[in-house]
XYZ file of C-alpha atoms in Angstrom:
356
model
C -48.314 -4.796 -0.514
C -45.980 -6.858 -2.681
C -42.251 -6.753 -1.966
C -40.745 -3.693 -3.591
C -37.532 -1.711 -3.491
C -37.867 0.901 -0.750
C -36.671 4.361 -1.733
C -34.148 6.225 0.384
C -33.241 8.465 -2.535
C -33.885 12.212 -2.085
C -37.001 12.139 -4.237
C -39.230 10.560 -5.140
C -39.275 9.194 -1.612
C -41.202 6.245 -0.249
C -44.980 6.705 -0.360
C -46.961 4.988 2.374
C -49.831 2.552 1.688
C -52.189 4.986 3.453
C -51.200 7.796 1.087
C -51.492 5.547 -1.966
C -54.967 4.508 -0.826
C -55.984 8.159 -0.581
C -54.461 8.788 -4.022
C -56.752 6.088 -5.460
C -60.028 7.433 -4.082
C -62.967 7.590 -6.513
C -62.782 10.454 -8.966
C -64.723 13.675 -8.525
C -65.352 16.554 -10.904
C -62.847 19.381 -10.614
C -65.520 22.054 -11.115
C -68.029 20.589 -8.682
C -68.789 21.271 -5.050
C -66.901 18.185 -3.857
C -63.613 19.506 -5.232
C -64.283 22.993 -3.919
C -64.840 21.564 -0.437
C -61.668 19.491 -0.777
C -59.500 22.490 -1.727
C -61.135 24.769 0.844
C -60.577 22.149 3.530
C -56.833 21.822 2.977
C -56.075 25.465 2.202
C -55.696 26.803 5.776
C -53.257 24.009 6.624
C -51.255 24.737 3.484
C -51.045 28.378 4.490
C -49.765 27.332 7.909
C -47.087 25.127 6.349
C -46.047 27.925 4.014
C -46.111 30.451 6.822
C -48.243 32.826 4.791
C -51.563 34.634 4.686
C -51.366 34.590 0.900
C -53.281 31.984 -1.124
C -51.540 28.664 -1.803
C -51.918 27.235 -5.292
C -51.983 23.672 -6.634
C -50.135 22.955 -9.882
C -50.336 19.714 -11.817
C -46.692 19.775 -12.835
C -43.320 19.116 -11.382
C -41.814 21.951 -9.361
C -39.816 22.902 -12.439
C -43.063 23.965 -14.104
C -43.627 26.536 -11.369
C -39.953 27.522 -11.394
C -40.187 28.409 -15.077
C -43.568 30.031 -14.463
C -42.068 32.272 -11.803
C -39.511 33.591 -14.286
C -42.183 34.188 -16.913
C -44.539 35.907 -14.471
C -42.290 38.140 -12.368
C -38.908 38.700 -14.059
C -38.635 41.907 -16.030
C -35.231 41.819 -17.712
C -32.296 40.783 -15.501
C -32.184 37.785 -13.182
C -29.485 36.905 -10.646
C -29.284 33.117 -10.347
C -27.718 31.799 -7.122
C -25.973 28.573 -8.180
C -24.458 25.942 -5.888
C -25.388 22.589 -7.418
C -27.093 20.782 -10.270
C -30.605 22.087 -9.655
C -29.793 25.682 -8.783
C -27.373 25.759 -11.723
C -30.280 25.000 -14.073
C -31.952 28.277 -13.163
C -29.545 30.153 -15.428
C -30.558 28.127 -18.474
C -34.243 28.371 -17.573
C -34.108 32.151 -17.227
C -32.235 32.561 -20.504
C -34.630 30.261 -22.355
C -37.438 32.492 -21.088
C -35.749 35.399 -22.841
C -34.269 37.068 -19.763
C -30.776 38.382 -19.230
C -29.454 36.133 -16.486
C -26.189 36.236 -14.588
C -24.756 33.547 -12.314
C -23.732 33.938 -8.712
C -21.773 30.689 -8.814
C -20.031 28.853 -5.978
C -18.306 25.471 -5.972
C -20.539 22.457 -5.439
C -20.543 21.703 -1.727
C -20.296 25.387 -0.785
C -23.243 27.574 0.191
C -24.566 30.862 -1.141
C -23.254 33.699 1.005
C -25.563 36.620 1.747
C -22.682 39.085 1.426
C -22.064 37.952 -2.149
C -25.752 38.521 -2.895
C -25.534 41.980 -1.325
C -22.585 42.878 -3.518
C -24.378 41.752 -6.682
C -27.680 43.447 -5.904
C -25.972 46.693 -4.911
C -25.160 47.159 -8.604
C -28.860 47.857 -9.227
C -28.803 45.656 -12.333
C -31.186 42.935 -11.198
C -34.960 42.886 -10.776
C -35.301 39.191 -9.825
C -33.306 36.635 -7.813
C -33.556 32.843 -7.830
C -32.458 30.669 -4.918
C -32.755 27.032 -3.929
C -33.018 26.742 -0.164
C -31.904 23.120 0.031
C -29.698 22.075 -2.901
C -30.630 18.407 -3.269
C -27.696 17.420 -5.472
C -25.050 18.429 -2.923
C -26.852 18.314 0.421
C -26.234 22.032 0.993
C -28.789 24.084 2.905
C -28.375 27.771 2.157
C -28.795 30.263 5.059
C -32.270 31.421 4.085
C -33.006 33.773 7.025
C -29.720 35.636 6.525
C -30.206 35.802 2.756
C -33.750 37.119 3.167
C -32.514 39.812 5.563
C -30.139 40.934 2.829
C -32.901 40.860 0.220
C -35.007 43.155 2.399
C -32.543 45.938 1.521
C -33.647 45.668 -2.121
C -37.451 46.044 -2.248
C -37.455 46.307 -6.040
C -36.005 42.793 -6.393
C -38.478 39.896 -6.491
C -37.263 36.707 -4.815
C -38.091 33.221 -6.128
C -37.256 30.502 -3.605
C -37.358 26.755 -4.255
C -38.068 24.831 -1.031
C -38.592 21.505 -2.798
C -36.493 19.371 -0.424
C -36.939 21.379 2.776
C -40.669 22.176 2.788
C -42.589 20.583 5.682
C -39.404 19.123 7.217
C -38.327 22.377 8.814
C -39.937 25.784 9.349
C -39.799 28.093 6.317
C -41.915 31.169 7.010
C -42.697 32.862 3.717
C -44.241 36.062 5.087
C -41.736 36.545 7.899
C -38.834 36.040 5.494
C -40.341 38.289 2.823
C -40.232 35.620 0.106
C -42.118 36.654 -3.035
C -42.573 33.305 -4.790
C -42.161 30.163 -2.698
C -42.594 26.779 -4.314
C -42.263 23.110 -3.528
C -42.945 19.687 -5.017
C -44.968 16.710 -3.873
C -42.338 13.965 -4.006
C -39.858 15.082 -1.351
C -40.622 15.657 2.352
C -44.373 15.613 1.687
C -43.931 11.962 0.633
C -46.543 12.089 -2.132
C -46.275 10.677 -5.655
C -44.392 12.968 -8.061
C -46.065 15.191 -10.606
C -47.563 17.892 -8.398
C -46.355 21.237 -7.076
C -47.483 23.833 -4.542
C -46.662 27.525 -4.484
C -47.586 30.883 -3.024
C -47.071 34.412 -4.328
C -46.665 37.723 -2.517
C -48.583 40.883 -3.365
C -45.372 42.376 -4.752
C -44.956 39.427 -7.107
C -48.602 39.646 -8.195
C -48.078 43.329 -9.004
C -45.048 42.398 -11.099
C -47.072 39.711 -12.904
C -49.749 42.278 -13.731
C -47.113 44.260 -15.643
C -46.127 41.243 -17.725
C -48.235 40.401 -20.776
C -46.152 37.335 -21.684
C -47.202 35.170 -18.744
C -48.778 32.507 -20.927
C -51.907 30.734 -19.704
C -51.262 27.390 -17.994
C -48.951 28.966 -15.392
C -50.454 32.468 -15.263
C -50.245 33.534 -11.609
C -53.193 35.887 -12.030
C -55.334 33.048 -13.375
C -54.343 30.890 -10.384
C -55.359 33.713 -8.045
C -58.685 34.232 -9.782
C -59.612 30.545 -9.683
C -58.439 30.021 -6.097
C -60.979 32.549 -4.825
C -63.604 29.996 -5.935
C -61.582 27.045 -4.570
C -60.679 25.879 -8.061
C -57.614 25.578 -10.269
C -57.179 27.187 -13.712
C -57.143 23.834 -15.518
C -57.883 20.212 -14.666
C -55.780 19.206 -11.633
C -54.546 15.784 -10.598
C -57.395 15.113 -8.199
C -55.667 12.007 -6.842
C -52.797 14.193 -5.667
C -55.181 16.517 -3.849
C -56.805 13.596 -2.041
C -53.359 12.289 -1.108
C -52.326 15.755 0.049
C -55.409 15.954 2.252
C -54.479 12.639 3.867
C -50.865 13.711 4.338
C -51.850 17.019 5.917
C -54.004 15.124 8.411
C -50.936 13.084 9.361
C -48.653 16.112 9.561
C -50.917 18.080 11.861
C -51.784 15.032 13.962
C -48.054 14.572 14.588
C -47.593 18.303 15.147
C -45.262 20.567 13.210
C -42.676 20.932 15.973
C -42.520 17.154 16.454
C -42.263 16.635 12.705
C -39.380 19.085 12.432
C -37.655 17.458 15.411
C -38.098 13.983 13.890
C -36.295 15.112 10.766
C -33.470 16.547 12.876
C -33.135 13.286 14.822
C -33.091 11.023 11.780
C -30.653 13.371 10.065
C -28.382 13.216 13.121
C -28.407 9.402 12.938
C -27.143 9.543 9.359
C -24.485 12.105 10.259
C -23.218 9.932 13.113
C -23.008 6.955 10.764
C -21.021 8.994 8.226
C -18.490 10.052 10.858
C -18.161 6.657 12.511
C -17.661 4.806 9.213
C -14.790 6.991 8.059
C -16.621 8.955 5.385
C -16.774 12.735 5.011
C -19.544 15.194 4.163
C -19.724 16.853 0.772
C -21.484 19.965 2.111
C -19.731 22.552 4.251
C -19.942 22.330 8.040
C -22.868 24.388 9.302
C -24.672 24.353 5.943
C -25.902 20.761 5.705
C -29.405 19.693 4.822
C -31.688 18.233 7.501
C -33.532 16.066 4.960
C -30.720 14.339 3.083
C -27.009 13.751 3.392
C -24.548 13.919 0.523
C -21.682 11.653 1.566
C -18.220 12.200 0.091
C -16.666 8.951 -1.086
C -13.534 9.568 0.951
C -12.942 5.825 1.394
C -12.737 5.256 -2.340
C -15.374 2.536 -2.428
C -17.153 1.327 -5.564
C -20.339 3.323 -5.094
C -22.198 1.689 -7.981
C -21.409 -1.751 -6.554
C -22.653 -0.702 -3.111
C -25.891 0.705 -4.545
C -26.453 -2.489 -6.529
C -25.765 -4.773 -3.556
C -28.109 -2.761 -1.345
C -30.935 -3.231 -3.821
C -30.255 -6.908 -4.476
C -29.770 -7.977 -0.848
C -32.109 -5.661 1.008
C -34.532 -4.147 -1.532
C -33.335 -0.671 -0.551
C -32.474 2.066 -3.057
C -30.086 4.954 -2.433
C -28.615 7.437 -4.868
C -25.055 6.988 -6.134
C -24.346 10.680 -6.654
C -25.858 13.244 -9.009
C -24.407 14.739 -12.173
C -20.701 15.490 -12.142
C -20.248 14.061 -8.614
C -21.750 10.658 -9.435
C -19.554 7.979 -7.863
C -17.651 10.617 -5.914
C -20.596 10.868 -3.523
C -23.762 9.049 -2.534
C -26.938 10.486 -1.055
C -29.080 9.206 1.812
C -32.559 10.608 2.412
C -34.281 10.856 5.783
C -37.217 12.946 4.595
C -40.918 12.272 4.573
C -42.294 9.479 6.720
C -38.940 8.049 7.832
C -38.372 7.412 11.516
C -35.386 6.559 13.685
C -36.277 2.892 13.279
C -36.430 2.960 9.474
C -33.259 5.055 9.149
C -31.442 2.705 11.539
C -32.511 -0.171 9.295
C -31.076 1.638 6.262
C -27.774 2.235 8.030
C -27.558 -1.381 9.180
C -28.084 -2.561 5.614
C -25.376 -0.176 4.412
C -22.981 -1.720 6.945
C -23.840 -5.144 5.565
C -22.897 -4.279 1.972
C -19.813 -2.171 2.681
């Protein structure tokens, strides 16, 4: 491949030549037997990654398409939006634009969502739906999903919508064991696929809620997804290249082994954390609630972040993120998700030392 700028941003991440080759396979018809065999072949592995016996659906959209769809399909009237960063904060606007009454459970950026705060809110009996981002990509915060789901179990009338966009496939997230009702992810993060594709699964409780709702629309109608999946099809024309690439990536994931994949992400994440500490920087996320797929570094040394990002690209053809939204320049983000190894992350950190 020609020289290009390698991505260490937290999505889209670097896509391997092998995956790109799979993405460019010859086209097949999406209503023919070849596509049905393709979907049927990958479906059991998707269920294993999701930790569910429920069907897993393929959406030709960004994850935000499914996030909005979840509100339209399962929310009745009042939504509690757990907000701890740029992406989780958007849930409030999304829910309100879908005509729902939405209320924030807001914490400062860098802090995590506390299960006790959720308990207090849900005890009011006002809410029928809750939104949560497991791994808040803008701040590097990983919310305590098992503890939060234990709290949610006390409220069986509340449907949970959980975004696992930047944690899925890099660590275990067991949808059925946790009692998650709608679990969704995107292609361009730890799966290391091109952007523009999303995956999701829906519990029986969430399907029952969708059946009550006549304003689901069509393109993202959960019931239509369920109907078509029984025939190993999608409701509308999918990005077939993405499905081929997903098939190739699943082969890699299961050849490596899930436990080894999860451990690799922990090791590469630990390398970044050691670099942060040894170079005199600080973490933006709270201790004990830091992502295993990316690190949001606080600019505690007062460096010119934009200059560092520019020098890294110009000298080493490496791209990192110089902070997102209101913390741009005050932070920078380093990704270790996807196909990255200890060797490639060490190379990134060495190049950072060169430009600092």
